[in-house]
mmCIF file of C-alpha atoms in Angstrom:
data_model
loop_
_atom_site.group_PDB
_atom_site.id
_atom_site.type_symbol
_atom_site.label_atom_id
_atom_site.label_comp_id
_atom_site.label_asym_id
_atom_site.label_seq_id
_atom_site.Cartn_x
_atom_site.Cartn_y
_atom_site.Cartn_z
ATOM 1 C CA MET A 1 49.031 -84.894 5.557
ATOM 2 C CA THR A 2 47.002 -81.775 4.782
ATOM 3 C CA SER A 3 43.962 -82.228 2.596
ATOM 4 C CA ASP A 4 44.708 -79.221 0.341
ATOM 5 C CA LEU A 5 47.861 -80.923 -0.865
ATOM 6 C CA HIS A 6 45.992 -83.489 -2.945
ATOM 7 C CA ARG A 7 45.579 -82.441 -6.571
ATOM 8 C CA LYS A 8 43.435 -83.862 -9.322
ATOM 9 C CA PRO A 9 45.238 -85.162 -12.424
ATOM 10 C CA GLY A 10 44.982 -82.598 -15.189
ATOM 11 C CA SER A 11 45.548 -79.643 -12.870
ATOM 12 C CA ALA A 12 48.665 -77.518 -13.298
ATOM 13 C CA PRO A 13 50.405 -77.008 -9.962
ATOM 14 C CA ARG A 14 53.795 -75.287 -9.753
ATOM 15 C CA ILE A 15 56.121 -77.768 -8.068
ATOM 16 C CA LEU A 16 59.727 -77.336 -6.973
ATOM 17 C CA VAL A 17 61.997 -80.327 -6.378
ATOM 18 C CA VAL A 18 65.072 -79.928 -4.177
ATOM 19 C CA ARG A 19 67.750 -82.581 -4.677
ATOM 20 C CA THR A 20 71.051 -80.841 -5.325
ATOM 21 C CA GLY A 21 73.379 -83.852 -5.659
ATOM 22 C CA ALA A 22 75.110 -86.153 -6.051
ATOM 23 C CA MET A 23 74.699 -88.211 -9.246
ATOM 24 C CA GLY A 24 73.234 -91.328 -7.703
ATOM 25 C CA ASP A 25 70.930 -89.360 -5.407
ATOM 26 C CA ILE A 26 69.535 -87.263 -8.275
ATOM 27 C CA LEU A 27 68.986 -90.384 -10.355
ATOM 28 C CA HIS A 28 67.245 -92.028 -7.403
ATOM 29 C CA GLY A 29 64.833 -89.097 -7.190
ATOM 30 C CA MET A 30 63.941 -88.977 -10.864
ATOM 31 C CA PRO A 31 61.517 -91.972 -11.029
ATOM 32 C CA ALA A 32 59.285 -90.305 -8.422
ATOM 33 C CA ILE A 33 59.251 -86.979 -10.237
ATOM 34 C CA THR A 34 58.646 -88.724 -13.555
ATOM 35 C CA ALA A 35 55.578 -90.371 -12.012
ATOM 36 C CA LEU A 36 54.508 -86.958 -10.735
ATOM 37 C CA ARG A 37 54.966 -85.508 -14.216
ATOM 38 C CA GLN A 38 52.750 -88.259 -15.625
ATOM 39 C CA ALA A 39 50.088 -87.505 -13.008
ATOM 40 C CA PHE A 40 50.258 -83.761 -13.730
ATOM 41 C CA PRO A 41 51.287 -83.375 -17.378
ATOM 42 C CA GLN A 42 50.435 -79.647 -17.342
ATOM 43 C CA ALA A 43 52.389 -78.898 -14.153
ATOM 44 C CA GLU A 44 55.341 -76.549 -14.073
ATOM 45 C CA ILE A 45 58.129 -78.470 -12.379
ATOM 46 C CA GLY A 46 61.431 -76.928 -11.353
ATOM 47 C CA TRP A 47 64.463 -78.649 -9.873
ATOM 48 C CA VAL A 48 67.206 -77.148 -7.697
ATOM 49 C CA VAL A 49 70.553 -78.780 -8.423
ATOM 50 C CA GLU A 50 74.260 -78.176 -7.993
ATOM 51 C CA PRO A 51 75.495 -76.878 -11.407
ATOM 52 C CA HIS A 52 77.928 -79.790 -11.771
ATOM 53 C CA TRP A 53 75.019 -82.250 -11.955
ATOM 54 C CA ALA A 54 72.752 -80.215 -14.242
ATOM 55 C CA PRO A 55 73.483 -82.435 -17.313
ATOM 56 C CA LEU A 56 71.364 -85.113 -15.645
ATOM 57 C CA LEU A 57 68.391 -82.793 -16.211
ATOM 58 C CA GLU A 58 69.255 -80.692 -19.275
ATOM 59 C CA THR A 59 71.832 -80.444 -22.020
ATOM 60 C CA SER A 60 72.259 -76.674 -21.610
ATOM 61 C CA VAL A 61 70.584 -73.646 -20.080
ATOM 62 C CA THR A 62 69.012 -72.942 -23.494
ATOM 63 C CA ALA A 63 67.397 -76.382 -23.743
ATOM 64 C CA LYS A 64 63.669 -76.282 -24.364
ATOM 65 C CA PRO A 65 61.467 -77.601 -21.548
ATOM 66 C CA ARG A 66 59.871 -80.989 -22.096
ATOM 67 C CA SER A 67 62.130 -81.850 -25.007
ATOM 68 C CA ALA A 68 64.803 -84.479 -25.605
ATOM 69 C CA GLU A 69 67.292 -81.945 -24.239
ATOM 70 C CA ARG A 70 65.258 -81.347 -21.037
ATOM 71 C CA PRO A 71 62.754 -84.209 -20.827
ATOM 72 C CA LEU A 72 61.549 -84.042 -17.225
ATOM 73 C CA VAL A 73 61.430 -80.504 -15.844
ATOM 74 C CA ASP A 74 60.491 -77.036 -17.051
ATOM 75 C CA GLN A 75 63.072 -75.113 -15.051
ATOM 76 C CA VAL A 76 66.507 -75.935 -13.629
ATOM 77 C CA HIS A 77 67.753 -73.742 -10.787
ATOM 78 C CA PHE A 78 71.372 -73.759 -9.656
ATOM 79 C CA ALA A 79 72.408 -73.940 -6.007
ATOM 80 C CA GLU A 80 76.166 -73.402 -5.666
ATOM 81 C CA THR A 81 76.327 -75.656 -2.632
ATOM 82 C CA ARG A 82 79.983 -76.615 -3.063
ATOM 83 C CA ALA A 83 81.060 -72.984 -3.106
ATOM 84 C CA TRP A 84 78.753 -72.190 -0.175
ATOM 85 C CA SER A 85 80.409 -74.920 1.901
ATOM 86 C CA LYS A 86 83.895 -73.619 1.137
ATOM 87 C CA HIS A 87 83.059 -69.984 1.904
ATOM 88 C CA PRO A 88 79.962 -70.013 4.142
ATOM 89 C CA ALA A 89 80.406 -66.486 5.496
ATOM 90 C CA SER A 90 81.482 -64.723 2.319
ATOM 91 C CA LEU A 91 79.591 -61.930 0.563
ATOM 92 C CA THR A 92 79.675 -64.001 -2.632
ATOM 93 C CA THR A 93 77.855 -66.853 -0.894
ATOM 94 C CA LEU A 94 75.218 -64.484 0.482
ATOM 95 C CA GLN A 95 74.685 -62.958 -2.959
ATOM 96 C CA SER A 96 74.383 -66.414 -4.522
ATOM 97 C CA ILE A 97 71.768 -67.504 -1.987
ATOM 98 C CA LEU A 98 69.776 -64.295 -2.414
ATOM 99 C CA GLN A 99 69.889 -64.665 -6.199
ATOM 100 C CA LEU A 100 68.533 -68.208 -5.920
ATOM 101 C CA ARG A 101 65.799 -66.971 -3.586
ATOM 102 C CA ARG A 102 64.750 -64.258 -6.057
ATOM 103 C CA GLU A 103 64.768 -66.728 -8.932
ATOM 104 C CA LEU A 104 62.660 -69.296 -7.088
ATOM 105 C CA ARG A 105 60.122 -66.772 -5.829
ATOM 106 C CA ALA A 106 59.727 -65.319 -9.315
ATOM 107 C CA ARG A 107 58.391 -68.720 -10.452
ATOM 108 C CA ARG A 108 55.723 -68.668 -7.685
ATOM 109 C CA TYR A 109 56.050 -72.330 -6.768
ATOM 110 C CA GLU A 110 53.112 -73.586 -4.727
ATOM 111 C CA ILE A 111 54.700 -76.801 -3.479
ATOM 112 C CA ALA A 112 58.317 -77.658 -2.699
ATOM 113 C CA ILE A 113 59.362 -81.296 -2.338
ATOM 114 C CA ASP A 114 62.592 -81.939 -0.440
ATOM 115 C CA LEU A 115 63.964 -85.308 -1.546
ATOM 116 C CA GLN A 116 67.327 -84.696 0.104
ATOM 117 C CA GLY A 117 66.316 -84.428 3.732
ATOM 118 C CA SER A 118 69.170 -82.171 4.814
ATOM 119 C CA ILE A 119 69.033 -78.881 6.679
ATOM 120 C CA ARG A 120 70.403 -77.098 3.614
ATOM 121 C CA SER A 121 67.873 -78.596 1.195
ATOM 122 C CA ALA A 122 65.008 -77.857 3.577
ATOM 123 C CA ILE A 123 66.143 -74.229 3.848
ATOM 124 C CA ILE A 124 66.259 -73.972 0.038
ATOM 125 C CA ALA A 125 62.694 -75.305 -0.085
ATOM 126 C CA LYS A 126 61.682 -72.704 2.493
ATOM 127 C CA LEU A 127 63.429 -69.909 0.579
ATOM 128 C CA SER A 128 61.275 -70.702 -2.461
ATOM 129 C CA GLY A 129 58.248 -69.212 -0.743
ATOM 130 C CA ALA A 130 56.146 -72.288 -1.515
ATOM 131 C CA LYS A 131 53.104 -72.540 0.744
ATOM 132 C CA GLN A 132 53.484 -76.297 1.078
ATOM 133 C CA ILE A 133 56.812 -77.915 1.840
ATOM 134 C CA VAL A 134 56.830 -81.702 1.688
ATOM 135 C CA GLY A 135 59.552 -83.960 3.039
ATOM 136 C CA PRO A 136 60.221 -87.266 4.761
ATOM 137 C CA ALA A 137 58.998 -87.675 8.317
ATOM 138 C CA GLU A 138 62.460 -88.958 9.244
ATOM 139 C CA PRO A 139 64.920 -86.966 7.131
ATOM 140 C CA ARG A 140 68.648 -87.578 7.010
ATOM 141 C CA GLU A 141 69.150 -84.548 9.268
ATOM 142 C CA LYS A 142 66.269 -84.428 11.721
ATOM 143 C CA GLN A 143 66.276 -80.624 11.996
ATOM 144 C CA ALA A 144 65.204 -80.498 8.327
ATOM 145 C CA SER A 145 61.729 -81.665 9.371
ATOM 146 C CA TRP A 146 61.181 -78.355 11.173
ATOM 147 C CA MET A 147 60.753 -76.768 7.729
ATOM 148 C CA TYR A 148 58.163 -79.255 6.479
ATOM 149 C CA GLY A 149 54.453 -78.525 6.584
ATOM 150 C CA THR A 150 53.770 -82.035 5.322
ATOM 151 C CA LYS A 151 55.839 -84.904 6.699
ATOM 152 C CA VAL A 152 55.516 -88.183 4.844
ATOM 153 C CA ALA A 153 56.220 -91.457 6.603
ATOM 154 C CA THR A 154 58.115 -93.723 4.216
ATOM 155 C CA ARG A 155 57.780 -97.478 4.590
ATOM 156 C CA ALA A 156 59.514 -98.760 1.465
ATOM 157 C CA GLU A 157 63.052 -100.094 1.765
ATOM 158 C CA HIS A 158 64.588 -98.794 -1.453
ATOM 159 C CA VAL A 159 65.314 -95.071 -1.660
ATOM 160 C CA ILE A 160 63.677 -94.835 -5.122
ATOM 161 C CA GLU A 161 60.415 -96.171 -3.717
ATOM 162 C CA GLN A 162 60.726 -93.865 -0.717
ATOM 163 C CA GLY A 163 60.887 -90.931 -3.121
ATOM 164 C CA SER A 164 57.683 -92.122 -4.763
ATOM 165 C CA GLU A 165 55.986 -92.289 -1.371
ATOM 166 C CA ILE A 166 56.936 -88.663 -0.731
ATOM 167 C CA ALA A 167 55.745 -87.515 -4.171
ATOM 168 C CA SER A 168 52.517 -89.465 -3.700
ATOM 169 C CA ALA A 169 51.528 -86.907 -1.065
ATOM 170 C CA LEU A 170 50.323 -84.756 -3.970
ATOM 171 C CA VAL A 171 47.782 -87.287 -5.260
ATOM 172 C CA ASP A 172 45.029 -89.437 -3.838
ATOM 173 C CA VAL A 173 46.635 -92.769 -4.693
ATOM 174 C CA PRO A 174 50.147 -94.183 -4.270
ATOM 175 C CA MET A 175 52.420 -93.689 -7.270
ATOM 176 C CA LEU A 176 54.943 -96.243 -8.448
ATOM 177 C CA PRO A 177 58.395 -95.204 -9.673
ATOM 178 C CA ALA A 178 58.253 -94.402 -13.391
ATOM 179 C CA GLU A 179 60.822 -95.019 -16.109
ATOM 180 C CA VAL A 180 62.994 -91.963 -16.552
ATOM 181 C CA SER A 181 64.297 -90.271 -19.681
ATOM 182 C CA LEU A 182 67.701 -88.655 -19.480
ATOM 183 C CA PRO A 183 68.697 -85.693 -21.655
ATOM 184 C CA LEU A 184 69.887 -86.457 -25.162
ATOM 185 C CA ASP A 185 72.903 -84.352 -26.071
ATOM 186 C CA PRO A 186 73.689 -84.647 -29.821
ATOM 187 C CA ASP A 187 77.360 -83.690 -29.409
ATOM 188 C CA ALA A 188 77.837 -86.216 -26.606
ATOM 189 C CA GLU A 189 76.081 -88.909 -28.626
ATOM 190 C CA ARG A 190 78.434 -88.345 -31.555
ATOM 191 C CA TRP A 191 81.428 -88.435 -29.219
ATOM 192 C CA ALA A 192 80.259 -91.736 -27.715
ATOM 193 C CA GLU A 193 79.953 -93.288 -31.151
ATOM 194 C CA THR A 194 83.628 -92.492 -31.837
ATOM 195 C CA GLN A 195 84.602 -94.223 -28.589
ATOM 196 C CA ILE A 196 82.645 -97.347 -29.448
ATOM 197 C CA VAL A 197 83.990 -97.519 -33.008
ATOM 198 C CA ILE A 198 87.446 -97.773 -31.466
ATOM 199 C CA GLN A 199 86.200 -100.676 -29.356
ATOM 200 C CA ALA A 200 84.204 -103.748 -30.380
ATOM 201 C CA LYS A 201 80.733 -102.373 -31.045
ATOM 202 C CA GLY A 202 78.144 -104.238 -29.012
ATOM 203 C CA ARG A 203 80.737 -106.065 -26.892
ATOM 204 C CA THR A 204 82.023 -103.277 -24.661
ATOM 205 C CA VAL A 205 82.060 -103.256 -20.867
ATOM 206 C CA LEU A 206 82.524 -100.179 -18.682
ATOM 207 C CA LEU A 207 84.301 -100.397 -15.331
ATOM 208 C CA ALA A 208 83.850 -97.593 -12.776
ATOM 209 C CA PRO A 209 86.411 -98.175 -10.005
ATOM 210 C CA SER A 210 85.926 -94.985 -7.996
ATOM 211 C CA ALA A 211 83.443 -94.477 -5.158
ATOM 212 C CA GLY A 212 82.296 -91.711 -2.863
ATOM 213 C CA TRP A 213 84.673 -92.858 -0.139
ATOM 214 C CA GLY A 214 87.300 -95.522 0.363
ATOM 215 C CA ALA A 215 85.211 -97.994 2.346
ATOM 216 C CA LYS A 216 82.965 -98.529 -0.722
ATOM 217 C CA GLN A 217 85.855 -98.921 -3.170
ATOM 218 C CA TRP A 218 86.709 -102.418 -4.386
ATOM 219 C CA PRO A 219 90.480 -102.506 -5.097
ATOM 220 C CA ALA A 220 91.489 -101.049 -8.465
ATOM 221 C CA GLU A 221 93.954 -103.910 -8.998
ATOM 222 C CA ARG A 222 91.007 -106.323 -8.989
ATOM 223 C CA TYR A 223 89.173 -104.247 -11.575
ATOM 224 C CA GLY A 224 92.322 -104.545 -13.687
ATOM 225 C CA GLU A 225 92.430 -108.318 -13.302
ATOM 226 C CA LEU A 226 88.735 -108.449 -14.207
ATOM 227 C CA ALA A 227 89.409 -106.390 -17.350
ATOM 228 C CA LEU A 228 92.183 -108.775 -18.357
ATOM 229 C CA ARG A 229 89.871 -111.784 -18.000
ATOM 230 C CA LEU A 230 87.003 -110.111 -19.862
ATOM 231 C CA GLY A 231 89.410 -109.256 -22.647
ATOM 232 C CA ARG A 232 90.402 -112.920 -22.924
ATOM 233 C CA ASN A 233 86.691 -113.698 -23.333
ATOM 234 C CA GLY A 234 86.438 -111.379 -26.328
ATOM 235 C CA TYR A 235 85.093 -108.226 -24.670
ATOM 236 C CA SER A 236 86.478 -104.717 -24.969
ATOM 237 C CA VAL A 237 86.812 -102.887 -21.670
ATOM 238 C CA LEU A 238 86.691 -99.182 -20.905
ATOM 239 C CA VAL A 239 87.523 -97.732 -17.504
ATOM 240 C CA ASN A 240 85.865 -94.519 -16.395
ATOM 241 C CA ALA A 241 88.618 -92.027 -15.558
ATOM 242 C CA VAL A 242 87.758 -88.914 -13.567
ATOM 243 C CA HIS A 243 90.605 -86.938 -15.149
ATOM 244 C CA GLU A 244 93.837 -87.501 -17.074
ATOM 245 C CA GLN A 245 95.868 -88.195 -13.936
ATOM 246 C CA ASP A 246 93.233 -90.396 -12.295
ATOM 247 C CA PRO A 247 95.322 -92.793 -10.155
ATOM 248 C CA LEU A 248 92.617 -95.460 -9.906
ATOM 249 C CA ALA A 249 92.143 -95.657 -13.663
ATOM 250 C CA ALA A 250 95.931 -95.872 -14.084
ATOM 251 C CA ILE A 251 96.080 -98.816 -11.674
ATOM 252 C CA VAL A 252 93.247 -100.583 -13.529
ATOM 253 C CA VAL A 253 94.973 -100.115 -16.891
ATOM 254 C CA ARG A 254 98.325 -101.312 -15.558
ATOM 255 C CA ALA A 255 96.845 -104.362 -13.822
ATOM 256 C CA SER A 256 94.910 -105.214 -16.978
ATOM 257 C CA GLU A 257 98.174 -105.255 -18.962
ATOM 258 C CA GLY A 258 96.681 -102.606 -21.213
ATOM 259 C CA THR A 259 93.422 -104.449 -21.867
ATOM 260 C CA ALA A 260 91.353 -101.698 -20.239
ATOM 261 C CA LYS A 261 91.306 -98.374 -22.048
ATOM 262 C CA PRO A 262 90.747 -95.222 -19.964
ATOM 263 C CA VAL A 263 88.026 -92.833 -21.058
ATOM 264 C CA ILE A 264 87.526 -89.353 -19.636
ATOM 265 C CA ALA A 265 83.947 -88.217 -20.019
ATOM 266 C CA SER A 266 81.791 -85.285 -18.999
ATOM 267 C CA ILE A 267 78.466 -86.173 -17.432
ATOM 268 C CA ALA A 268 76.675 -85.728 -20.762
ATOM 269 C CA GLN A 269 79.292 -87.917 -22.445
ATOM 270 C CA LEU A 270 79.052 -90.535 -19.704
ATOM 271 C CA ILE A 271 75.283 -90.725 -20.257
ATOM 272 C CA ALA A 272 75.800 -91.212 -23.992
ATOM 273 C CA LEU A 273 78.602 -93.737 -23.490
ATOM 274 C CA THR A 274 76.681 -95.765 -20.914
ATOM 275 C CA ARG A 275 73.712 -96.097 -23.288
ATOM 276 C CA ARG A 276 75.997 -98.120 -25.578
ATOM 277 C CA MET A 277 77.486 -100.468 -22.977
ATOM 278 C CA ARG A 278 76.805 -104.165 -22.836
ATOM 279 C CA LEU A 279 77.536 -104.158 -19.103
ATOM 280 C CA VAL A 280 78.710 -101.829 -16.325
ATOM 281 C CA VAL A 281 80.681 -103.053 -13.297
ATOM 282 C CA ALA A 282 80.855 -100.675 -10.338
ATOM 283 C CA GLY A 283 80.361 -100.201 -6.638
ATOM 284 C CA ASP A 284 77.681 -98.073 -5.006
ATOM 285 C CA THR A 285 78.440 -94.990 -7.084
ATOM 286 C CA GLY A 286 76.943 -92.660 -9.691
ATOM 287 C CA PRO A 287 77.903 -94.627 -12.830
ATOM 288 C CA LEU A 288 76.206 -97.736 -11.415
ATOM 289 C CA HIS A 289 72.931 -95.902 -10.859
ATOM 290 C CA LEU A 290 73.246 -94.172 -14.227
ATOM 291 C CA ALA A 291 73.496 -97.564 -15.918
ATOM 292 C CA ALA A 292 70.454 -98.807 -14.001
ATOM 293 C CA ALA A 293 68.457 -95.730 -15.050
ATOM 294 C CA LEU A 294 69.393 -96.473 -18.667
ATOM 295 C CA HIS A 295 68.453 -100.178 -18.256
ATOM 296 C CA VAL A 296 72.017 -101.315 -18.908
ATOM 297 C CA PRO A 297 72.863 -104.558 -17.052
ATOM 298 C CA VAL A 298 75.144 -104.090 -14.041
ATOM 299 C CA VAL A 299 77.334 -106.024 -11.675
ATOM 300 C CA ALA A 300 77.149 -104.140 -8.381
ATOM 301 C CA ILE A 301 79.910 -104.640 -5.799
ATOM 302 C CA PHE A 302 78.641 -103.586 -2.376
ATOM 303 C CA GLY A 303 80.255 -103.333 1.044
ATOM 304 C CA PRO A 304 79.182 -100.942 3.834
ATOM 305 C CA THR A 305 76.086 -99.609 2.059
ATOM 306 C CA ASP A 306 72.938 -101.692 1.848
ATOM 307 C CA PRO A 307 71.835 -102.765 -1.654
ATOM 308 C CA ALA A 308 68.300 -103.254 -0.364
ATOM 309 C CA ARG A 309 68.173 -99.470 0.013
ATOM 310 C CA ASN A 310 70.731 -98.248 -2.548
ATOM 311 C CA GLY A 311 71.126 -101.109 -4.985
ATOM 312 C CA PRO A 312 70.547 -101.091 -8.754
ATOM 313 C CA TYR A 313 66.874 -100.614 -9.570
ATOM 314 C CA GLY A 314 64.976 -101.359 -12.755
ATOM 315 C CA THR A 315 67.626 -103.264 -14.697
ATOM 316 C CA ARG A 316 69.121 -106.756 -14.910
ATOM 317 C CA SER A 317 71.768 -107.014 -12.251
ATOM 318 C CA ARG A 318 73.961 -109.175 -10.085
ATOM 319 C CA VAL A 319 74.615 -107.715 -6.649
ATOM 320 C CA LEU A 320 77.628 -109.003 -4.742
ATOM 321 C CA ARG A 321 77.885 -108.338 -1.002
ATOM 322 C CA ASP A 322 79.651 -110.451 1.582
ATOM 323 C CA ALA A 323 77.715 -111.747 4.568
ATOM 324 C CA ILE A 324 80.017 -110.000 7.053
ATOM 325 C CA SER A 325 79.349 -106.515 5.617
ATOM 326 C CA VAL A 326 77.259 -104.272 7.831
ATOM 327 C CA ARG A 327 75.615 -100.971 7.033
ATOM 328 C CA ASP A 328 78.003 -98.158 7.905
ATOM 329 C CA HIS A 329 78.020 -94.713 6.273
ATOM 330 C CA ARG A 330 81.095 -93.453 8.087
ATOM 331 C CA ARG A 331 83.562 -92.302 5.455
ATOM 332 C CA HIS A 332 86.475 -94.586 6.249
ATOM 333 C CA ALA A 333 89.397 -94.375 3.844
ATOM 334 C CA ALA A 334 90.208 -98.100 3.732
ATOM 335 C CA PRO A 335 87.985 -100.629 1.906
ATOM 336 C CA GLU A 336 85.511 -102.327 4.211
ATOM 337 C CA ALA A 337 86.482 -105.863 5.305
ATOM 338 C CA GLY A 338 83.474 -107.547 3.698
ATOM 339 C CA LEU A 339 84.113 -105.764 0.415
ATOM 340 C CA LEU A 340 87.638 -107.191 0.348
ATOM 341 C CA ARG A 341 86.222 -110.718 0.603
ATOM 342 C CA ILE A 342 84.579 -110.350 -2.808
ATOM 343 C CA SER A 343 86.950 -112.034 -5.254
ATOM 344 C CA VAL A 344 87.707 -111.386 -8.901
ATOM 345 C CA ASP A 345 86.378 -114.892 -9.591
ATOM 346 C CA GLN A 346 82.979 -113.944 -8.158
ATOM 347 C CA VAL A 347 82.758 -110.730 -10.153
ATOM 348 C CA GLU A 348 83.917 -112.430 -13.361
ATOM 349 C CA THR A 349 81.292 -115.158 -12.971
ATOM 350 C CA ALA A 350 78.534 -112.607 -12.414
ATOM 351 C CA ALA A 351 79.722 -110.489 -15.356
ATOM 352 C CA LEU A 352 79.904 -113.391 -17.789
ATOM 353 C CA GLU A 353 76.456 -114.641 -16.756
ATOM 354 C CA LEU A 354 74.943 -111.252 -17.579
ATOM 355 C CA LEU A 355 76.952 -110.855 -20.776
ATOM 356 C CA GLU A 356 76.093 -114.292 -22.095
ATOM 357 C CA ASN A 357 72.396 -113.917 -21.197
ATOM 358 C CA ASN A 358 72.363 -110.496 -22.871
ATOM 359 C CA ALA A 359 73.876 -111.666 -26.140
#
């Protein structure tokens, strides 16, 4: 670790954070950057993100820095990584990358922190022109480390704490993950209130049945049975639907005999809605980590991913994972065998314990 990287609190370095997606990964990086913001309140901090996930950082491109609409960073830069992947050799992709490069260099960032650990994120950090590029000593894609001038060995188990270890390279003492503030969108907040008025205010549970890939996805029929049981216990249940034709949400609603009500929400709306939930039940997916960031109690249903690394952090939780589950990030379509051994009875018991203790 180079000695010129350490900064004294009160100085105003220009820092770029690269963590383009997805929801859970961005949320996992935010406690470290919040701690960095607290250490350097005068710093200019920018964040490179896929446009789809920008509402996790700001309500709109006109939001004022360091306000309720953009509480953490001063600048948000868009990397069209989805489009780049679809058309890697196109002129449009080249123009988009060059535009991002010009935008980043215009801000004159001194330090770039790669919290993603991929070749693409490391290249974005390099494109910024920052003199110091900081990243994990053992990134997700090992070639990414070729771009780093400062490689930080992480020893913590949870990915949130690993992020804090990386950010701590800028100060003389280790930083602990800090409590994050998510953007407050007035329109989304008003929308969420209308959803809750329809339900039983203060007794509403959100189910999020989808996951990044099939192996992490507890069966939708079981979410429906859970909704039916929670309804019999006096709770209103919403199910997060990705779109109007979301097949998983439809299965949950049907299996719940209509107890669960589907709700289609933008990211800003999902933030506002989750703030008002009594409980969230989900697998290892964005809505779970959003609830944890908002300190909403969660029941987390885990299979092939390890909750010691990816589990809910900073909120009251019950984590369910069968003993036969092993860590495996291969994107299998079918639910993992250990995940299927988790019963509706187990999830209901965990949910009711949290609900009754959170009355």
